[in-house]
Coordinates of C-alpha atoms in Angstrom, one line a residue:
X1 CA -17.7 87.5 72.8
X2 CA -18.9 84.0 73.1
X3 CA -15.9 82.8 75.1
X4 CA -16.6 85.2 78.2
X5 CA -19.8 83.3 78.6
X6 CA -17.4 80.4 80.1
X7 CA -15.5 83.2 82.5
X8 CA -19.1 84.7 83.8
X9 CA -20.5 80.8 83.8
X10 CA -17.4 80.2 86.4
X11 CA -17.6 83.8 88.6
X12 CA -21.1 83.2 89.3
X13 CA -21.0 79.8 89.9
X14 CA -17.8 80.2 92.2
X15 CA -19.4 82.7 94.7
X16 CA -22.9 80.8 95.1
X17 CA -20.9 77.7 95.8
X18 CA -18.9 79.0 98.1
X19 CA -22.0 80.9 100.1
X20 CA -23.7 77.4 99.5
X21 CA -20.9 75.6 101.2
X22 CA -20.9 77.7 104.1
X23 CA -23.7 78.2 104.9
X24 CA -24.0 75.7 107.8
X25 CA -21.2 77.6 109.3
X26 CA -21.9 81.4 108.5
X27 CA -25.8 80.0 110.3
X28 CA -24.1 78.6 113.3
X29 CA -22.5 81.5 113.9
X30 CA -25.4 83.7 113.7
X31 CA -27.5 81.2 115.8
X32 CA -24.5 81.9 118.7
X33 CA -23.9 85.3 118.2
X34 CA -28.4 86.2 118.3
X35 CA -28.4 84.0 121.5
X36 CA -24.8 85.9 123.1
X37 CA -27.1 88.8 122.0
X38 CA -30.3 87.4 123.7
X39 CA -29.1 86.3 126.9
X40 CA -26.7 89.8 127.8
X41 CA -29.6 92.2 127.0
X42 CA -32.4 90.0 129.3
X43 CA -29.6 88.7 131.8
X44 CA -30.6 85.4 131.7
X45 CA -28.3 83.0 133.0
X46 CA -27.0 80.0 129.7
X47 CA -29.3 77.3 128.8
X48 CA -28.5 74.0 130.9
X49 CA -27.3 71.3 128.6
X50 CA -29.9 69.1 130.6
X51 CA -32.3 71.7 129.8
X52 CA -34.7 70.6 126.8
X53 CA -32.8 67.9 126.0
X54 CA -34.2 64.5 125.8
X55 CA -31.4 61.3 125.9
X56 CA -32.6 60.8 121.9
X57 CA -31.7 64.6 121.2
X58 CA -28.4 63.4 123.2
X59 CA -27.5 60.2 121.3
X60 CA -27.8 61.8 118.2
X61 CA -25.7 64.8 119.2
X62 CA -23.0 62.4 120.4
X63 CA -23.7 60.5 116.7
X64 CA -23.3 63.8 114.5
X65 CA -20.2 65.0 116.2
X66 CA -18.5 61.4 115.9
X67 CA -19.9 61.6 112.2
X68 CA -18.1 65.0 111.7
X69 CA -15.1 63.3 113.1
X70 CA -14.8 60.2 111.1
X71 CA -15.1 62.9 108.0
X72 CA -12.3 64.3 108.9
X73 CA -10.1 60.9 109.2
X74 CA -11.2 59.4 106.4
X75 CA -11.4 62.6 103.8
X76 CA -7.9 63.8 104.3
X77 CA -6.3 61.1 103.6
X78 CA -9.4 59.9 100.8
X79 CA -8.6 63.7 99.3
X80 CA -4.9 63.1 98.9
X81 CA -5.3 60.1 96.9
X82 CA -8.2 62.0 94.3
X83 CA -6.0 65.0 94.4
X84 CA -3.3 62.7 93.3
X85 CA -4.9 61.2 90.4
X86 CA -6.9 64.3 89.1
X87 CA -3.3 66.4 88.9
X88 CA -2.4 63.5 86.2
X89 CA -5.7 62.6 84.2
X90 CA -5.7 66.0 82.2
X91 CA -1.9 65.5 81.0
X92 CA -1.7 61.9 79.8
X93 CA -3.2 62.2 76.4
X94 CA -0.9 65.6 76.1
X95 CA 1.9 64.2 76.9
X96 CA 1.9 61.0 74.6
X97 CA 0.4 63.0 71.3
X98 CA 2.2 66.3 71.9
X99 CA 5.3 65.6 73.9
X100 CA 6.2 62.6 73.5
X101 CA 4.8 62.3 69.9
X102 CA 3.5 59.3 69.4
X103 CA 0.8 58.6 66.7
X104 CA -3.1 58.2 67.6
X105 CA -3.1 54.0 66.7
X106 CA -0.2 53.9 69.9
X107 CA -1.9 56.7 72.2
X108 CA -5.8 54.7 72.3
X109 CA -3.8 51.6 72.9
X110 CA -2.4 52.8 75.7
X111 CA -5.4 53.9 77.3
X112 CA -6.8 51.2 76.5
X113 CA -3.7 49.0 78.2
X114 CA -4.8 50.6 81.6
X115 CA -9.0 50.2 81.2
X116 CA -8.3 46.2 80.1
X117 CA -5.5 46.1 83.5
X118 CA -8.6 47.7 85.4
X119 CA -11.0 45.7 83.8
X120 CA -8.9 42.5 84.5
X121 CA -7.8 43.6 87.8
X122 CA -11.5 44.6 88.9
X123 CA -12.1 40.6 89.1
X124 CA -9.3 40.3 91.8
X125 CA -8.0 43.2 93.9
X126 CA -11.5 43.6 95.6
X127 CA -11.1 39.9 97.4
X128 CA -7.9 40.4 98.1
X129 CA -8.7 43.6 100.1
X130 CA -11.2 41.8 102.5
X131 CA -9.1 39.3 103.2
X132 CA -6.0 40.8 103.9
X133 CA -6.9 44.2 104.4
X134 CA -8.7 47.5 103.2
X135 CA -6.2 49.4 104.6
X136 CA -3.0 47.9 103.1
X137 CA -5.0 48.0 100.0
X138 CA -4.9 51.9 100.3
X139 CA -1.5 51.7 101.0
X140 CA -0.6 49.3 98.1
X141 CA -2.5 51.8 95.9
X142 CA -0.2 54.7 96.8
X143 CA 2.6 52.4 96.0
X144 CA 1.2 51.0 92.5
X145 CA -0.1 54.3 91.3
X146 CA 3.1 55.9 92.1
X147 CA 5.2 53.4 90.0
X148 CA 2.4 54.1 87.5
X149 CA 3.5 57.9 87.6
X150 CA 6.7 57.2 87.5
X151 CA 6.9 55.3 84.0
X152 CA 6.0 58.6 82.1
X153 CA 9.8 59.4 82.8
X154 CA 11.0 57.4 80.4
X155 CA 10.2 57.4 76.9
X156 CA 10.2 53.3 76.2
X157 CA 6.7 51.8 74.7
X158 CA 7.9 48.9 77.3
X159 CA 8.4 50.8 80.3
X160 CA 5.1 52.7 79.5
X161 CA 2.8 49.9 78.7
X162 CA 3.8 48.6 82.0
X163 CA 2.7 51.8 83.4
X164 CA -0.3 52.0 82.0
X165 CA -1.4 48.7 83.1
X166 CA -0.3 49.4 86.6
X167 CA -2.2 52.5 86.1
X168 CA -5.4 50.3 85.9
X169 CA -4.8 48.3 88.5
X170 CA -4.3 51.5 91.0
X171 CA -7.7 53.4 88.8
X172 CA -9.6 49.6 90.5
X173 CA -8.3 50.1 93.5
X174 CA -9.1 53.8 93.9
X175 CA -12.9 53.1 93.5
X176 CA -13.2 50.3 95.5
X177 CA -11.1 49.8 98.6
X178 CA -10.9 53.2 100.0
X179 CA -14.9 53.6 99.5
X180 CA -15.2 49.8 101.2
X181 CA -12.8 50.8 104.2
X182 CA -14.9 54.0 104.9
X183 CA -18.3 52.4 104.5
X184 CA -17.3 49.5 107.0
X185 CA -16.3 51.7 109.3
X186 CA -19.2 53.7 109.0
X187 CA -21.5 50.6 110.2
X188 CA -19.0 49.8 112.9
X189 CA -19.1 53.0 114.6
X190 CA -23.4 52.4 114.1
X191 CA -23.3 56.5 112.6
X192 CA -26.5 55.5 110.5
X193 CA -27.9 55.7 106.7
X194 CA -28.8 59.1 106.7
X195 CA -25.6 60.2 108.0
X196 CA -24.0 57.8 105.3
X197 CA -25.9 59.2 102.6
X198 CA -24.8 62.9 103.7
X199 CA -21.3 61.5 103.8
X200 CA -21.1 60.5 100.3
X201 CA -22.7 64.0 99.4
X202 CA -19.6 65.7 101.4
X203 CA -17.0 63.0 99.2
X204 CA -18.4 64.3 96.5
X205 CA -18.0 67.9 97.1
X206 CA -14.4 67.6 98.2
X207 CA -13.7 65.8 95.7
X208 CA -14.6 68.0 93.1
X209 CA -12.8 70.6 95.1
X210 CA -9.8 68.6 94.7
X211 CA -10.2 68.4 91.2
X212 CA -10.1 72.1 90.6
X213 CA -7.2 72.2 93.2
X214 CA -5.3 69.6 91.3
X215 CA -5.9 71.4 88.1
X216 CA -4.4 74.4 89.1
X217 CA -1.7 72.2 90.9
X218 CA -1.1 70.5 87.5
X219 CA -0.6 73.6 85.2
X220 CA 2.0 75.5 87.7
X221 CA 3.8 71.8 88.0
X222 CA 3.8 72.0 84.2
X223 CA 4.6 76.0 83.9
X224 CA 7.9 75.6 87.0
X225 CA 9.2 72.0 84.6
X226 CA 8.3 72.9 81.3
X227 CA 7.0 69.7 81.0
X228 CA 4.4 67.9 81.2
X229 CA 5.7 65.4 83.1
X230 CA 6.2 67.6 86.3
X231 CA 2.4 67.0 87.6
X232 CA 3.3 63.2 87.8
X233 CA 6.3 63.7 90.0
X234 CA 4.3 66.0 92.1
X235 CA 1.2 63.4 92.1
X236 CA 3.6 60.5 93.7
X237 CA 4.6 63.2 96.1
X238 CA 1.3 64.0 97.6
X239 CA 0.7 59.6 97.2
X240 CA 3.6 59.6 99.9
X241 CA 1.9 62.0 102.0
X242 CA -1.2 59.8 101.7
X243 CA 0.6 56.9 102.3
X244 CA 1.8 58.1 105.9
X245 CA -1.7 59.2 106.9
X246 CA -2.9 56.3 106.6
X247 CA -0.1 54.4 108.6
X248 CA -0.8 56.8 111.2
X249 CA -4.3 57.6 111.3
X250 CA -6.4 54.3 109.6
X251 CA -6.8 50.9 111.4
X252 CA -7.3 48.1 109.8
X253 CA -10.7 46.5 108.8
X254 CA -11.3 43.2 106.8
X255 CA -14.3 41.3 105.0
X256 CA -14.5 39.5 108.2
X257 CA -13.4 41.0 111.4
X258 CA -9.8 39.0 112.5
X259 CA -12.2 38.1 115.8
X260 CA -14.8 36.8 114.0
X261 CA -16.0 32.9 113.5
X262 CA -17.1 33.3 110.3
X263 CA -15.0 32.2 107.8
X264 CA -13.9 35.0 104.8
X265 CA -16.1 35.3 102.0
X266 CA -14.3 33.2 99.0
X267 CA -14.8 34.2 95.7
X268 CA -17.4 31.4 94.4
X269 CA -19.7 32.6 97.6
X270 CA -19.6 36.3 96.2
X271 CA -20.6 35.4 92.9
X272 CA -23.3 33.5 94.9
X273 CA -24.2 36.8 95.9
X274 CA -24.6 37.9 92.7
X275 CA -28.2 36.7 92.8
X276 CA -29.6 39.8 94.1
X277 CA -31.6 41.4 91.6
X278 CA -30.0 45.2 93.3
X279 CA -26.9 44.6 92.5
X280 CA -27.0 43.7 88.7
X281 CA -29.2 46.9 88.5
X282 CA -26.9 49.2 90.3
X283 CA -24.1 47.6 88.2
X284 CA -25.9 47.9 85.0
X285 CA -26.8 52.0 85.7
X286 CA -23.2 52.5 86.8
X287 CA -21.7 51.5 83.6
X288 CA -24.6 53.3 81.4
X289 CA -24.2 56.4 83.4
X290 CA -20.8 56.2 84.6
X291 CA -19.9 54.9 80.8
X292 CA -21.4 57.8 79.3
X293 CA -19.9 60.6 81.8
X294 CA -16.0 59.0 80.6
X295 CA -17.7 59.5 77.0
X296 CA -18.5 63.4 77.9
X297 CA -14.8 64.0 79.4
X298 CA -13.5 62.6 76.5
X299 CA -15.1 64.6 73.9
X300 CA -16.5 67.6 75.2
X301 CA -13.5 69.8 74.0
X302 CA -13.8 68.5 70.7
X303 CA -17.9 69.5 70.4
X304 CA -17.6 73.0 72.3
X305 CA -14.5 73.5 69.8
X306 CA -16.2 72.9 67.3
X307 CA -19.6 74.9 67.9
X308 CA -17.7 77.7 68.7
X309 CA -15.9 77.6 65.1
X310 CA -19.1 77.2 63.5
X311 CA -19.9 80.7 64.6
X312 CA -16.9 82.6 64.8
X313 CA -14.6 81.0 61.8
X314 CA -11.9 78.3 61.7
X315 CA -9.5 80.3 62.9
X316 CA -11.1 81.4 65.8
X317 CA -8.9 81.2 69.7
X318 CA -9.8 78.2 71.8
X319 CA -12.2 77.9 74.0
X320 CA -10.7 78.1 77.3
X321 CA -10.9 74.7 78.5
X322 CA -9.5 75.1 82.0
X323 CA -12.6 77.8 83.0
X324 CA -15.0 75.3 81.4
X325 CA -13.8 72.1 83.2
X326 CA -13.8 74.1 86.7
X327 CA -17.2 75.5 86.4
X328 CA -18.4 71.8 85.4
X329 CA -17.0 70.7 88.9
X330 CA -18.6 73.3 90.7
X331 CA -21.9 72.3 88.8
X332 CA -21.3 69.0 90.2
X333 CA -20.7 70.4 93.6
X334 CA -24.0 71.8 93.7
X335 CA -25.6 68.9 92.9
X336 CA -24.0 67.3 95.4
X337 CA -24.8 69.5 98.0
X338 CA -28.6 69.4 97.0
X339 CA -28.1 65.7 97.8
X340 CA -26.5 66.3 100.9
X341 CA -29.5 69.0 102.1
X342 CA -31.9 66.3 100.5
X343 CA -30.4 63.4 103.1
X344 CA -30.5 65.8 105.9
X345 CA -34.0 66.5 105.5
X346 CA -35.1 63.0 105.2
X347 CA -33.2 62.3 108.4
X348 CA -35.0 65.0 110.4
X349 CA -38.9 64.3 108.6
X350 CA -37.7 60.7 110.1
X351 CA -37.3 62.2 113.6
X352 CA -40.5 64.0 113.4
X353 CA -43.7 62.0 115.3
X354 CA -46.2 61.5 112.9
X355 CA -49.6 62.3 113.0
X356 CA -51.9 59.3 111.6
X357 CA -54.8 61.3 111.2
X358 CA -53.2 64.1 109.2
X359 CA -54.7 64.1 105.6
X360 CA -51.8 63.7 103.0
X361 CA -50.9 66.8 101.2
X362 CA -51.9 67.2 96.8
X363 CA -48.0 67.8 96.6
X364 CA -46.9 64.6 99.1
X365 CA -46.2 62.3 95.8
X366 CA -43.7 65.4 94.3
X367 CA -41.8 65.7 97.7
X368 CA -41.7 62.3 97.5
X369 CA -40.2 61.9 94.5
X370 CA -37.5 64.6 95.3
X371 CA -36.8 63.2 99.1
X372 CA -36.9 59.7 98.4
X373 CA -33.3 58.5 96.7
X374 CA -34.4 55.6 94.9
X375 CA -36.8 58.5 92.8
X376 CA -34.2 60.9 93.1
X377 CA -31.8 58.6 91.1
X378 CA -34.4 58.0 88.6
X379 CA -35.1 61.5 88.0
X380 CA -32.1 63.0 87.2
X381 CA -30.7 59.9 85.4
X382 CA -33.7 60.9 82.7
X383 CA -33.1 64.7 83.2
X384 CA -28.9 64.0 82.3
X385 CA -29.8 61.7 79.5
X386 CA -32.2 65.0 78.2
X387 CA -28.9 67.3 78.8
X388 CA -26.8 65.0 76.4
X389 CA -29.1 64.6 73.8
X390 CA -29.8 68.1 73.9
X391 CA -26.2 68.8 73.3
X392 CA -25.5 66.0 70.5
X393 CA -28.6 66.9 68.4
X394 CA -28.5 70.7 68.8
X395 CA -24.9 72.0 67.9
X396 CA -25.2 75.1 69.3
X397 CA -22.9 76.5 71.6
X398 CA -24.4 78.4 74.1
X399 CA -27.1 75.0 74.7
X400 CA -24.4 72.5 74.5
X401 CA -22.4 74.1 77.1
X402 CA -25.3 74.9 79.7
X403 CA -26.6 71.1 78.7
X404 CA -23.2 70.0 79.9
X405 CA -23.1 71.8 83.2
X406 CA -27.1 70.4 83.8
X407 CA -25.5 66.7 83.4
X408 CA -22.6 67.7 85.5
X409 CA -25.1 68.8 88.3
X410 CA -27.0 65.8 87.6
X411 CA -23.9 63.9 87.8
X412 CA -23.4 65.3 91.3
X413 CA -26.4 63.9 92.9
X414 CA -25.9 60.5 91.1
X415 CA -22.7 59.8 92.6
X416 CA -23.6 59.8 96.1
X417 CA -26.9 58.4 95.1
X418 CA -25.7 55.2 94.2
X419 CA -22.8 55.3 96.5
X420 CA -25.2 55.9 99.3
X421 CA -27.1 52.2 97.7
X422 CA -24.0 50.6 97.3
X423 CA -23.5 50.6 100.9
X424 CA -26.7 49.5 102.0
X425 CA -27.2 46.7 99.0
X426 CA -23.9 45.2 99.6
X427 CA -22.8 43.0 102.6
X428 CA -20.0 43.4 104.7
X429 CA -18.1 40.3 104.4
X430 CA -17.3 41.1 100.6
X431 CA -17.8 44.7 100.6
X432 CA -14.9 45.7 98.5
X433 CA -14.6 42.3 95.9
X434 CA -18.9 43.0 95.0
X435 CA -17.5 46.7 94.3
X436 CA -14.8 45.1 91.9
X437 CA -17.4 43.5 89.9
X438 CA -19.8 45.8 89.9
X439 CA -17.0 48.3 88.3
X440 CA -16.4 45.5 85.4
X441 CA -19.2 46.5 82.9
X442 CA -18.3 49.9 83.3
X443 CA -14.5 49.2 82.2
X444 CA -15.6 46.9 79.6
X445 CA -18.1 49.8 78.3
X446 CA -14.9 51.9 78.0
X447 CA -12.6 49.5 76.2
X448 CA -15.5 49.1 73.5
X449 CA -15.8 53.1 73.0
X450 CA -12.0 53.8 72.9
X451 CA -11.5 50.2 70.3
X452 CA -14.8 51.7 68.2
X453 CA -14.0 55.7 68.5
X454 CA -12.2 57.0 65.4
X455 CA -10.6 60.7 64.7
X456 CA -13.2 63.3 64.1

């Protein structure tokens, strides 16, 4: 009985996320049809687009449409890449303990091969990026991840260890140079903050998408092979179809712009830059937080599992984990839409004139908090760290399970949160080597939990 609470958990989630998603669309609509309607029962002529229009209302028109534009460019190649990558993650730890049968000592160590490459990598790839290029970055992480992909093809420790590693390399690219390519970009084009900030809402969301998408890719790869290698031959498939978007669709952007009289950023002048007191904070909360959520992918089977056998026996069915892990993404959609709606809200109070003799409201310090992002961050960083001790110290089922989908719609407001501070903290001119190091703590956190994490 317990195990349809996952199935209901994902059909009512699935149906207000959807509506949620939408709804920008389903109310444009219904703004044009009322005003079709309007205008053909009073016979009134269309509105002039000069007609209550002033040239601010008119710049940011122009603005959001070019916004909505660069979306598009950058997130269908961006989604490729994710989709890529999420169709492999669920089957590696299968395919080396089931298929491939190797014993748990060999398995950890190769995860822990591609965190210590990512780790290592991290110190480097980002300064190569802004000086020779974002884009061929993205270009040499289709290559590298594809290789990567490919390794699980043969059965060799050698050939797989080599895999793994370039597996880390490609997991430090992934986070860094496409995220340092669209942010430049962004600042060229001058599309603003509060655009950005609704931009990494809208990464998040399809993103999550993808990850459902790619888990229902992954398992009909696996089903048409009868293998779990067939979603890593699919993954450097759609990495080729990346790869040719971006020849055709992404120019090229650098640390320094190829014009420019400034000399590149060298390493020993980023670490220089290391001095602001922002960016070892943002670093330090992205490896507690982002630390901790690779801790709660790893193990949340395990404690559902368990709590679930607690009540209903040993030998009770699995819990199903491809229902859980889907409604967990679309908890972290919502969350990322509320960011999104959050962003957008700020950028039209910002808009408003303000009245200076207007007394402040007894609620102005909880809107706020809410509205403001450097609160927000705060807020649901505490409420997530709630969720997951909730879930640790109270083993029951029902609880841990709706304290996990609480952190994953915390999670999706912190990911665009400190994206969003990420690309105002950090400069241009050594955009994507800052993101390298301020991913390092994070990989180092994840080497010391997979060394110090035992069976059981």
């Amino acid at each position: 009985m317990i195990v349809n609470l996952y199935w209901i958990a994902l059909f009512v989630l699935l149906p207000v996320t959807v509506l949620l998603m939408s709804r920008s669309l389903l109310a444009k609509a219904a703004r044009s049809f009322l005003a079709k309607a309007k205008r053909h029962t009073s016979d009134t002529p269309p509105p002039s687009p000069t007609d209550s229009v002033t040239g601010e209302d008119d710049h940011e028109r122009i603005k959001d449409k070019e916004a909505r534009a660069f979306q598009i460019k950058f997130l269908k190649v961006y989604l490729f890449a994710m989709a890529a990558d999420w169709l492999q993650g669920p089957y590696t730890y299968p395919l080396f303990k089931t298929e491939f049968e190797f014993p748990e000592k060999t398995v950890a160590s190769l995860y822990m091969t591609t965190f210590i490459a990512a780790a290592i990598s991290s110190l480097l790839v980002g300064f190569l990026a802004d000086k020779f290029g974002r884009r061929n970055a993205c270009l040499a992480f289709c290559l590298i991840h594809s290789l990567s992909a490919l390794s699980v093809l043969s059965k060799d420790l050698k050939v797989l260890y080599a895999g793994q590693a370039l597996g880390g390399i490609g997991l430090a690219m992934l986070w860094t140079v496409f995220e340092s390519w669209m942010v430049t970009e962004w600042n060229t084009r001058k599309l603003g903050d509060e655009r950005l900030g609704t931009m990494f809402g809208t990464m998040t969301r399809a993103n999550c998408s993808a990850a459902v998408l790619g888990g229902l890719i992954g398992d009909l790869a696996v089903e048409v092979s009868g293998t779990r290698k067939g979603p890593f031959v699919v993954g450097v498939a759609i990495e080729a179809i990346a790869a040719a978007m971006l020849i055709c669709c992404w120019n090229e952007n650098y640390g320094q712009p190829k014009d420019s009289k400034e000399k590149h950023m060298t390493p020993q002048e980023t670490l220089r830059q290391l001095g602001d007191i922002k960016i070892w904070a943002l670093s330090f909360i992205s490896c507690c937080w982002e630390g901790t959520n690779f801790l709660v992918l790893f193990f949340w089977p395990g404690i559902l599992q368990d709590a679930h056998r607690r009540i209903h026996g040993p030998d009770a069915e699995d819990v199903p984990y491809g229902p859980i892990f889907a409604a967990f993404m679309l908890a972290m959609i919502l969350g990322a839409l509320l960011f999104s709606a959050i962003m957008k809200r700020k950028k039209s109070r910002l808009a408003l004139p303000i009245d200076p003799f207007q007394s402040p409201s007894k609620t102005s310090w909880l809107k706020k908090a809410f509205t403001n992002p450097h609160n927000l961050m705060g807020i649901v960083i505490f409420i997530g760290g709630g969720c997951l001790l909730q879930s640790a110290y109270v083993p029951i089922e029902v609880l841990a399970f709706f304290g996990y989908l609480l952190f994953e719609f915390c999670n999706g407001i912190y990911v665009p949160c400190v994206a969003y501070h990420r690309g105002i903290v950090v400069n241009e001119g050594n955009r994507a080597g800052l993101y390298g190091l301020m991913k390092l703590p994070h990989f180092l956190f994840v080497i010391i939990a997979l060394a110090t994490a035992v069976e059981g």
